[in-house]
């Protein structure tokens, strides 16, 4: 069985077009250094998926144009452009056809620089759109390989919502932790005033043997949390991982986040490893959940931390959020092909939609 298989011979018009979509995420539950199957240290992460926001790509082939000639709208999406070039060469080789350039248009509603996977979502949507235009089906592992080549590191959004320990700089899965994360309700928020983070300016992670042991312990805890469906243990893992990440990220509001979480009866917190998005995790079995969400959102706002959304780790779960309304991170800047640098962090009464 080949890793990548073409569908039936492409009988579309020569200027064929394709569409692809990819969801974003809400940062990570766990991120650090772990042992791979051969016992070697390897940087990896476990993504916290969020249902809803994402990117859509439309790609149109232009036969006769050099394969490196891809026009991208909006301009500046260099990672998506690189992904398009890589994908069209891959698809052309599978179709036994000459590669050619084309036109790529991207739309999306993920804020840039918050750690919600905006670039990864763009890249995956682009690869899927190019494959659709060529009439080729690319398996998720191939999409992962192309995504890592295009942007240097990638969350495993192309592999589905199940919890994976994923080597984001290598594009390979270290461990499938189970079918789904434990059930939890997440009150999302943004740190740093919602300002985008330049991940290239962050110090490179530096890990030692003690870090490796600590993260392997968290890996075992998360494995057990998934097996038992335990949101309390999930929260402990998220908090411990975020605390370790503070050595590199140094969020000024992190003590506020953990203090408010404790006071409001949350099971823990999670923080993106490459941005300002964060979340407070609650046990959905708590009969006082609605009141706790209200109390937590108000407490965060008083401390200058903007709540953004309420969502469940398992899509389709019933959530009763405080005062449903428009997501403050989805304002006018999301219309058309534009994407905001972050959510609207102006002071306002707490309004949290379910996602």
Short mmCIF file of C-alpha atoms in Angstrom, two decimals:
data_model
loop_
_atom_site.label_atom_id
_atom_site.label_comp_id
_atom_site.label_asym_id
_atom_site.label_seq_id
_atom_site.Cartn_x
_atom_site.Cartn_y
_atom_site.Cartn_z
CA UNK A 1 0.00 0.00 0.00
CA UNK A 2 1.52 3.31 -1.04
CA UNK A 3 1.62 6.25 1.37
CA UNK A 4 -0.06 8.56 -1.10
CA UNK A 5 -2.58 7.50 -3.72
CA UNK A 6 -4.15 9.46 -6.57
CA UNK A 7 -7.86 9.22 -7.21
CA UNK A 8 -9.18 8.48 -10.65
CA UNK A 9 -7.34 10.19 -13.54
CA UNK A 10 -8.02 13.94 -13.41
CA UNK A 11 -10.56 14.73 -16.12
CA UNK A 12 -11.23 18.29 -14.97
CA UNK A 13 -10.55 21.38 -17.08
CA UNK A 14 -6.86 22.27 -17.21
CA UNK A 15 -7.45 25.31 -15.01
CA UNK A 16 -8.86 23.19 -12.18
CA UNK A 17 -9.63 24.73 -8.82
CA UNK A 18 -9.71 23.17 -5.37
CA UNK A 19 -10.74 24.07 -1.84
CA UNK A 20 -9.36 23.06 1.54
CA UNK A 21 -10.19 23.86 5.15
CA UNK A 22 -8.39 23.37 8.46
CA UNK A 23 -9.40 24.17 12.02
CA UNK A 24 -7.21 25.93 14.54
CA UNK A 25 -6.51 25.04 18.15
CA UNK A 26 -6.31 26.65 21.60
CA UNK A 27 -2.66 26.15 22.38
CA UNK A 28 -1.39 23.07 24.14
CA UNK A 29 -2.19 20.88 27.12
CA UNK A 30 1.38 19.59 27.28
CA UNK A 31 4.57 20.74 25.58
CA UNK A 32 8.18 19.90 26.32
CA UNK A 33 10.82 17.21 25.75
CA UNK A 34 10.11 13.46 25.72
CA UNK A 35 11.77 10.18 24.80
CA UNK A 36 10.95 8.78 21.39
CA UNK A 37 10.68 5.10 20.52
CA UNK A 38 14.47 4.76 20.60
CA UNK A 39 14.85 6.58 23.90
CA UNK A 40 16.18 9.77 22.36
CA UNK A 41 15.07 13.22 23.64
CA UNK A 42 12.57 14.81 21.29
CA UNK A 43 10.55 18.03 21.55
CA UNK A 44 6.83 17.30 21.29
CA UNK A 45 3.40 18.58 22.29
CA UNK A 46 -0.24 17.66 22.84
CA UNK A 47 -2.62 20.13 21.21
CA UNK A 48 -5.89 21.36 22.69
CA UNK A 49 -8.33 21.43 19.73
CA UNK A 50 -11.09 24.00 19.48
CA UNK A 51 -14.09 23.49 17.22
CA UNK A 52 -14.94 26.43 14.95
CA UNK A 53 -12.26 28.96 13.96
CA UNK A 54 -9.94 28.04 11.10
CA UNK A 55 -8.66 28.77 7.59
CA UNK A 56 -10.09 28.12 4.14
CA UNK A 57 -7.93 28.02 1.03
CA UNK A 58 -8.88 28.19 -2.65
CA UNK A 59 -6.25 27.18 -5.20
CA UNK A 60 -6.49 27.43 -8.98
CA UNK A 61 -3.99 25.71 -11.26
CA UNK A 62 -2.45 27.75 -14.07
CA UNK A 63 -0.92 25.33 -16.60
CA UNK A 64 2.19 26.64 -18.29
CA UNK A 65 3.24 28.78 -15.30
CA UNK A 66 6.44 27.70 -13.48
CA UNK A 67 5.68 25.65 -10.36
CA UNK A 68 7.35 28.20 -8.08
CA UNK A 69 5.05 30.93 -9.38
CA UNK A 70 2.18 31.01 -6.86
CA UNK A 71 0.31 34.26 -6.22
CA UNK A 72 -1.08 34.46 -2.70
CA UNK A 73 -3.86 36.63 -1.31
CA UNK A 74 -3.50 38.18 1.22
CA UNK A 75 0.14 39.01 0.55
CA UNK A 76 2.65 38.02 3.19
CA UNK A 77 1.43 34.47 3.78
CA UNK A 78 4.89 33.09 2.99
CA UNK A 79 4.40 29.78 4.82
CA UNK A 80 1.19 29.06 2.92
CA UNK A 81 2.94 29.92 -0.35
CA UNK A 82 5.77 27.52 0.49
CA UNK A 83 3.20 24.84 1.31
CA UNK A 84 1.45 25.38 -2.03
CA UNK A 85 4.71 24.92 -3.97
CA UNK A 86 5.58 21.76 -2.05
CA UNK A 87 2.07 20.34 -2.43
CA UNK A 88 1.74 21.01 -6.13
CA UNK A 89 5.05 19.25 -6.82
CA UNK A 90 3.90 16.29 -4.71
CA UNK A 91 0.53 16.11 -6.46
CA UNK A 92 1.97 16.55 -9.94
CA UNK A 93 4.38 13.66 -9.39
CA UNK A 94 1.52 11.43 -8.27
CA UNK A 95 -0.54 12.41 -11.30
CA UNK A 96 2.36 11.90 -13.73
CA UNK A 97 1.83 15.49 -14.89
CA UNK A 98 4.01 18.55 -15.23
CA UNK A 99 3.84 20.73 -12.13
CA UNK A 100 2.57 24.25 -12.60
CA UNK A 101 1.93 27.35 -10.53
CA UNK A 102 -1.36 28.94 -9.68
CA UNK A 103 -3.33 31.34 -7.54
CA UNK A 104 -3.97 30.85 -3.83
CA UNK A 105 -6.60 32.78 -1.84
CA UNK A 106 -6.87 32.42 1.93
CA UNK A 107 -9.61 33.45 4.33
CA UNK A 108 -9.82 32.76 8.03
CA UNK A 109 -10.89 33.89 11.46
CA UNK A 110 -7.91 32.90 13.60
CA UNK A 111 -6.02 35.77 15.23
CA UNK A 112 -2.34 35.89 14.30
CA UNK A 113 0.33 35.44 16.94
CA UNK A 114 -1.83 34.20 19.82
CA UNK A 115 -0.77 30.57 19.58
CA UNK A 116 -4.00 29.31 18.00
CA UNK A 117 -2.35 27.72 14.98
CA UNK A 118 -3.12 30.41 12.40
CA UNK A 119 -0.11 29.61 10.22
CA UNK A 120 -0.54 25.84 10.58
CA UNK A 121 -4.21 26.17 9.69
CA UNK A 122 -3.28 28.21 6.60
CA UNK A 123 -0.67 25.64 5.58
CA UNK A 124 -2.92 22.59 6.00
CA UNK A 125 -5.84 24.26 4.22
CA UNK A 126 -3.48 25.18 1.37
CA UNK A 127 -2.14 21.63 0.98
CA UNK A 128 -5.68 20.28 0.93
CA UNK A 129 -6.80 22.87 -1.63
CA UNK A 130 -3.87 22.08 -3.96
CA UNK A 131 -4.56 18.35 -3.65
CA UNK A 132 -8.22 18.96 -4.44
CA UNK A 133 -7.27 20.96 -7.52
CA UNK A 134 -5.10 18.09 -8.74
CA UNK A 135 -7.65 15.41 -7.93
CA UNK A 136 -5.22 13.75 -5.52
CA UNK A 137 -5.88 12.40 -2.03
CA UNK A 138 -2.98 13.03 0.34
CA UNK A 139 -2.97 10.99 3.56
CA UNK A 140 -2.57 12.90 6.82
CA UNK A 141 1.04 11.77 7.31
CA UNK A 142 1.99 13.29 3.98
CA UNK A 143 0.18 16.52 4.88
CA UNK A 144 2.13 16.57 8.16
CA UNK A 145 5.43 16.13 6.35
CA UNK A 146 4.68 18.96 3.94
CA UNK A 147 3.44 21.23 6.74
CA UNK A 148 6.64 20.82 8.75
CA UNK A 149 8.74 21.48 5.65
CA UNK A 150 6.74 24.63 4.91
CA UNK A 151 6.82 26.22 8.37
CA UNK A 152 9.53 24.46 10.35
CA UNK A 153 7.13 23.18 13.03
CA UNK A 154 3.47 22.23 13.05
CA UNK A 155 0.70 21.19 15.40
CA UNK A 156 -0.95 17.89 14.38
CA UNK A 157 -4.21 19.48 13.18
CA UNK A 158 -4.14 17.37 10.03
CA UNK A 159 -4.26 14.15 12.07
CA UNK A 160 -7.67 14.72 13.68
CA UNK A 161 -8.86 15.84 17.14
CA UNK A 162 -7.60 12.85 19.12
CA UNK A 163 -4.79 13.49 21.64
CA UNK A 164 -1.38 12.80 20.15
CA UNK A 165 2.10 13.38 21.52
CA UNK A 166 3.46 14.94 18.33
CA UNK A 167 7.04 15.87 17.47
CA UNK A 168 6.14 19.24 15.97
CA UNK A 169 9.57 19.90 14.42
CA UNK A 170 9.77 16.45 12.82
CA UNK A 171 6.17 15.82 11.81
CA UNK A 172 5.85 12.44 13.51
CA UNK A 173 3.69 11.00 16.25
CA UNK A 174 5.48 9.73 19.35
CA UNK A 175 2.35 8.32 20.97
CA UNK A 176 -1.39 8.05 20.38
CA UNK A 177 -2.71 8.76 23.86
CA UNK A 178 -6.27 7.62 23.21
CA UNK A 179 -9.45 8.44 21.29
CA UNK A 180 -10.25 11.76 23.02
CA UNK A 181 -9.14 14.09 25.76
CA UNK A 182 -11.04 13.81 29.04
CA UNK A 183 -14.26 15.85 29.10
CA UNK A 184 -13.55 19.39 30.28
CA UNK A 185 -14.96 22.87 29.79
CA UNK A 186 -12.46 25.59 28.93
CA UNK A 187 -12.88 29.29 29.63
CA UNK A 188 -10.53 30.82 27.09
CA UNK A 189 -8.71 34.09 27.61
CA UNK A 190 -5.74 36.08 26.32
CA UNK A 191 -2.69 37.23 28.21
CA UNK A 192 -0.42 40.15 27.40
CA UNK A 193 -3.35 42.35 26.40
CA UNK A 194 -3.97 40.10 23.41
CA UNK A 195 -0.80 41.29 21.68
CA UNK A 196 0.66 38.93 19.07
CA UNK A 197 3.84 37.08 19.99
CA UNK A 198 6.86 36.91 17.70
CA UNK A 199 7.79 33.28 18.22
CA UNK A 200 11.13 33.78 16.47
CA UNK A 201 12.08 36.27 19.18
CA UNK A 202 11.45 33.77 21.99
CA UNK A 203 14.50 32.05 23.47
CA UNK A 204 15.06 28.55 22.14
CA UNK A 205 13.91 25.85 24.56
CA UNK A 206 16.74 24.44 26.65
CA UNK A 207 16.11 21.14 28.44
CA UNK A 208 18.22 19.00 30.72
CA UNK A 209 17.89 15.50 32.15
CA UNK A 210 15.67 16.71 35.01
CA UNK A 211 13.31 18.33 32.50
CA UNK A 212 13.14 15.08 30.54
CA UNK A 213 12.16 13.18 33.67
CA UNK A 214 9.57 15.82 34.61
CA UNK A 215 7.92 15.79 31.19
CA UNK A 216 7.93 12.00 31.01
CA UNK A 217 6.08 12.02 34.35
CA UNK A 218 3.49 14.42 32.89
CA UNK A 219 3.21 12.18 29.85
CA UNK A 220 2.31 9.23 32.10
CA UNK A 221 -0.19 11.39 33.99
CA UNK A 222 -1.85 12.50 30.74
CA UNK A 223 -1.95 8.94 29.47
CA UNK A 224 -3.81 7.95 32.64
CA UNK A 225 -6.11 11.00 32.45
CA UNK A 226 -7.12 10.03 28.90
CA UNK A 227 -7.63 6.36 29.81
CA UNK A 228 -9.78 7.24 32.84
CA UNK A 229 -11.54 10.26 31.27
CA UNK A 230 -10.34 12.28 34.27
CA UNK A 231 -10.68 16.08 33.85
CA UNK A 232 -9.06 16.74 37.24
CA UNK A 233 -5.88 14.94 36.22
CA UNK A 234 -6.02 16.70 32.85
CA UNK A 235 -6.05 20.03 34.66
CA UNK A 236 -3.04 19.05 36.76
CA UNK A 237 -1.08 18.17 33.64
CA UNK A 238 -2.00 21.41 31.89
CA UNK A 239 -1.05 23.52 34.92
CA UNK A 240 2.27 21.74 35.45
CA UNK A 241 3.19 22.06 31.78
CA UNK A 242 2.27 25.75 31.75
CA UNK A 243 4.31 26.35 34.90
CA UNK A 244 7.37 24.73 33.32
CA UNK A 245 6.81 26.80 30.19
CA UNK A 246 6.92 30.00 32.25
CA UNK A 247 10.72 29.78 32.28
CA UNK A 248 10.64 30.61 28.58
CA UNK A 249 7.39 32.55 28.14
CA UNK A 250 7.39 34.55 31.41
CA UNK A 251 3.74 35.67 31.23
CA UNK A 252 3.25 38.43 33.82
CA UNK A 253 -0.40 37.36 34.33
CA UNK A 254 0.36 33.68 34.98
CA UNK A 255 0.11 34.04 38.80
CA UNK A 256 -3.23 35.81 38.32
CA UNK A 257 -4.47 33.05 36.02
CA UNK A 258 -3.63 30.27 38.46
CA UNK A 259 -4.91 32.20 41.49
CA UNK A 260 -8.28 32.93 39.84
CA UNK A 261 -8.53 29.31 38.69
CA UNK A 262 -8.00 28.07 42.24
CA UNK A 263 -10.51 30.49 43.73
CA UNK A 264 -13.19 29.59 41.18
CA UNK A 265 -12.91 25.83 41.62
CA UNK A 266 -11.22 25.11 38.28
CA UNK A 267 -9.24 21.91 37.79
CA UNK A 268 -6.31 23.70 36.14
CA UNK A 269 -5.07 25.97 33.39
CA UNK A 270 -3.40 25.66 29.99
CA UNK A 271 -1.21 28.12 28.10
CA UNK A 272 -0.08 28.12 24.46
CA UNK A 273 3.63 27.43 24.11
CA UNK A 274 4.02 30.04 21.37
CA UNK A 275 1.48 32.79 22.06
CA UNK A 276 -0.79 34.61 24.49
CA UNK A 277 -3.86 32.38 24.39
CA UNK A 278 -4.68 30.54 27.61
CA UNK A 279 -7.55 28.69 29.23
CA UNK A 280 -9.04 27.82 32.62
CA UNK A 281 -10.24 24.21 32.77
CA UNK A 282 -13.37 23.08 34.61
CA UNK A 283 -14.91 19.70 35.38
CA UNK A 284 -18.16 19.52 33.34
CA UNK A 285 -19.69 17.30 36.03
CA UNK A 286 -19.66 20.18 38.52
CA UNK A 287 -23.33 21.10 39.24
CA UNK A 288 -22.24 24.71 39.86
CA UNK A 289 -20.40 25.01 36.56
CA UNK A 290 -22.36 27.98 35.17
CA UNK A 291 -21.81 30.01 38.32
CA UNK A 292 -18.12 29.14 38.36
CA UNK A 293 -17.71 30.24 34.73
CA UNK A 294 -19.42 33.56 35.46
CA UNK A 295 -17.33 34.12 38.56
CA UNK A 296 -14.09 33.21 36.80
CA UNK A 297 -14.78 35.45 33.80
CA UNK A 298 -15.56 38.43 36.04
CA UNK A 299 -12.47 37.81 38.18
CA UNK A 300 -10.22 37.62 35.13
CA UNK A 301 -11.63 40.87 33.77
CA UNK A 302 -11.02 42.63 37.06
CA UNK A 303 -7.38 41.56 36.80
CA UNK A 304 -7.06 42.84 33.23
CA UNK A 305 -7.22 39.42 31.55
CA UNK A 306 -9.76 39.29 28.71
CA UNK A 307 -12.08 36.23 28.52
CA UNK A 308 -12.81 35.18 24.94
CA UNK A 309 -14.79 31.95 24.62
CA UNK A 310 -16.14 28.85 26.33
CA UNK A 311 -15.74 25.48 24.65
CA UNK A 312 -15.55 21.78 25.45
CA UNK A 313 -12.64 19.41 24.90
CA UNK A 314 -15.15 17.05 23.30
CA UNK A 315 -17.09 18.81 20.50
CA UNK A 316 -20.83 18.32 20.74
CA UNK A 317 -20.90 18.49 24.52
CA UNK A 318 -23.62 20.67 25.98
CA UNK A 319 -22.30 23.91 27.48
CA UNK A 320 -24.25 26.67 29.15
CA UNK A 321 -21.94 29.67 28.77
CA UNK A 322 -22.35 33.05 30.46
CA UNK A 323 -24.46 35.43 28.34
CA UNK A 324 -24.09 34.06 24.78
CA UNK A 325 -23.12 36.73 22.27
CA UNK A 326 -20.59 37.49 19.60
CA UNK A 327 -17.06 36.29 20.29
CA UNK A 328 -14.99 39.41 21.05
CA UNK A 329 -12.11 37.96 19.03
CA UNK A 330 -14.28 37.90 15.90
CA UNK A 331 -14.80 41.52 15.02
CA UNK A 332 -14.78 43.52 11.81
CA UNK A 333 -11.17 42.61 11.11
CA UNK A 334 -12.22 39.01 10.45
CA UNK A 335 -14.35 39.88 7.44
CA UNK A 336 -13.13 38.92 3.99
CA UNK A 337 -9.52 37.86 3.72
CA UNK A 338 -8.25 39.94 6.65
CA UNK A 339 -7.15 38.46 9.93
CA UNK A 340 -6.76 40.33 13.21
CA UNK A 341 -3.56 40.50 15.20
CA UNK A 342 -5.61 39.68 18.31
CA UNK A 343 -9.01 39.93 19.92
CA UNK A 344 -10.71 43.17 20.84
CA UNK A 345 -9.49 43.69 24.39
CA UNK A 346 -11.45 46.86 25.16
CA UNK A 347 -13.22 46.81 28.50
CA UNK A 348 -16.75 45.52 28.22
CA UNK A 349 -19.22 43.44 30.13
CA UNK A 350 -18.30 39.77 30.08
CA UNK A 351 -19.92 38.01 27.12
CA UNK A 352 -18.77 34.50 26.34
CA UNK A 353 -20.10 32.44 23.44
CA UNK A 354 -19.85 28.71 23.22
CA UNK A 355 -17.67 27.51 20.38
#
